[in-house]
């Protein structure tokens, strides 16, 4: 294993562990969603980049980089949908949150909420 690949895989594993700690320790669904999507996406990208460096096959490396692109394309969309569903479902914000930027954005249940 090359040192660069080792560093990438270790950093990715640490970021995923950090995301797991965030999901367990953060107080509300919105903060947990943020930890899960941001840190875990970056962690997966680091791990897949390390795996691509280790592989001698160019086709497999291209597939791994395509997987990274798909991860970065789909994780924010999933987080947006989860956040929107939680907000429209009436999930309360963390008690220490100072303001609600979306308060009053949707008056009816079927009105679109701009997140």
Short mmCIF file of C-alpha atoms in Angstrom, two decimals, residues 28-83:
data_model
loop_
_atom_site.label_atom_id
_atom_site.label_comp_id
_atom_site.label_asym_id
_atom_site.label_seq_id
_atom_site.Cartn_x
_atom_site.Cartn_y
_atom_site.Cartn_z
CA UNK A 28 -31.67 17.30 16.50
CA UNK A 29 -32.38 15.76 13.12
CA UNK A 30 -31.09 18.78 11.20
CA UNK A 31 -27.66 18.76 12.82
CA UNK A 32 -27.44 14.98 12.57
CA UNK A 33 -28.33 15.17 8.90
CA UNK A 34 -25.55 17.70 8.37
CA UNK A 35 -22.97 15.50 10.10
CA UNK A 36 -24.03 12.40 8.23
CA UNK A 37 -23.98 13.93 4.77
CA UNK A 38 -21.00 16.26 4.90
CA UNK A 39 -18.40 14.27 6.82
CA UNK A 40 -19.45 10.86 5.53
CA UNK A 41 -19.47 12.00 1.90
CA UNK A 42 -16.00 13.41 2.21
CA UNK A 43 -14.86 10.28 4.06
CA UNK A 44 -16.17 8.02 1.32
CA UNK A 45 -14.45 10.19 -1.28
CA UNK A 46 -11.12 9.87 0.53
CA UNK A 47 -11.45 6.10 0.90
CA UNK A 48 -12.44 5.58 -2.72
CA UNK A 49 -9.60 7.86 -3.86
CA UNK A 50 -7.16 5.76 -1.85
CA UNK A 51 -8.58 2.60 -3.38
CA UNK A 52 -8.25 4.08 -6.87
CA UNK A 53 -4.58 4.83 -6.24
CA UNK A 54 -4.01 1.24 -5.09
CA UNK A 55 -5.60 -0.31 -8.16
CA UNK A 56 -3.47 -0.91 -11.22
CA UNK A 57 -6.54 -1.21 -13.42
CA UNK A 58 -7.51 2.09 -15.04
CA UNK A 59 -11.10 1.02 -15.64
CA UNK A 60 -11.65 0.22 -11.97
CA UNK A 61 -10.13 3.56 -10.95
CA UNK A 62 -12.46 5.40 -13.31
CA UNK A 63 -15.41 3.51 -11.82
CA UNK A 64 -14.33 4.57 -8.33
CA UNK A 65 -14.09 8.21 -9.38
CA UNK A 66 -17.55 7.96 -10.96
CA UNK A 67 -18.79 6.59 -7.62
CA UNK A 68 -17.27 9.63 -5.89
CA UNK A 69 -19.08 11.96 -8.29
CA UNK A 70 -22.37 10.14 -7.70
CA UNK A 71 -21.83 10.34 -3.93
CA UNK A 72 -21.30 14.09 -4.08
CA UNK A 73 -24.30 14.47 -6.39
CA UNK A 74 -26.76 12.41 -4.37
CA UNK A 75 -25.85 13.07 -0.72
CA UNK A 76 -26.84 16.77 -0.75
CA UNK A 77 -30.12 15.93 -2.47
CA UNK A 78 -30.89 13.25 0.11
CA UNK A 79 -30.05 15.66 2.94
CA UNK A 80 -32.31 18.29 1.41
CA UNK A 81 -35.21 15.85 1.13
CA UNK A 82 -34.71 14.61 4.70
CA UNK A 83 -34.53 18.17 6.02
#
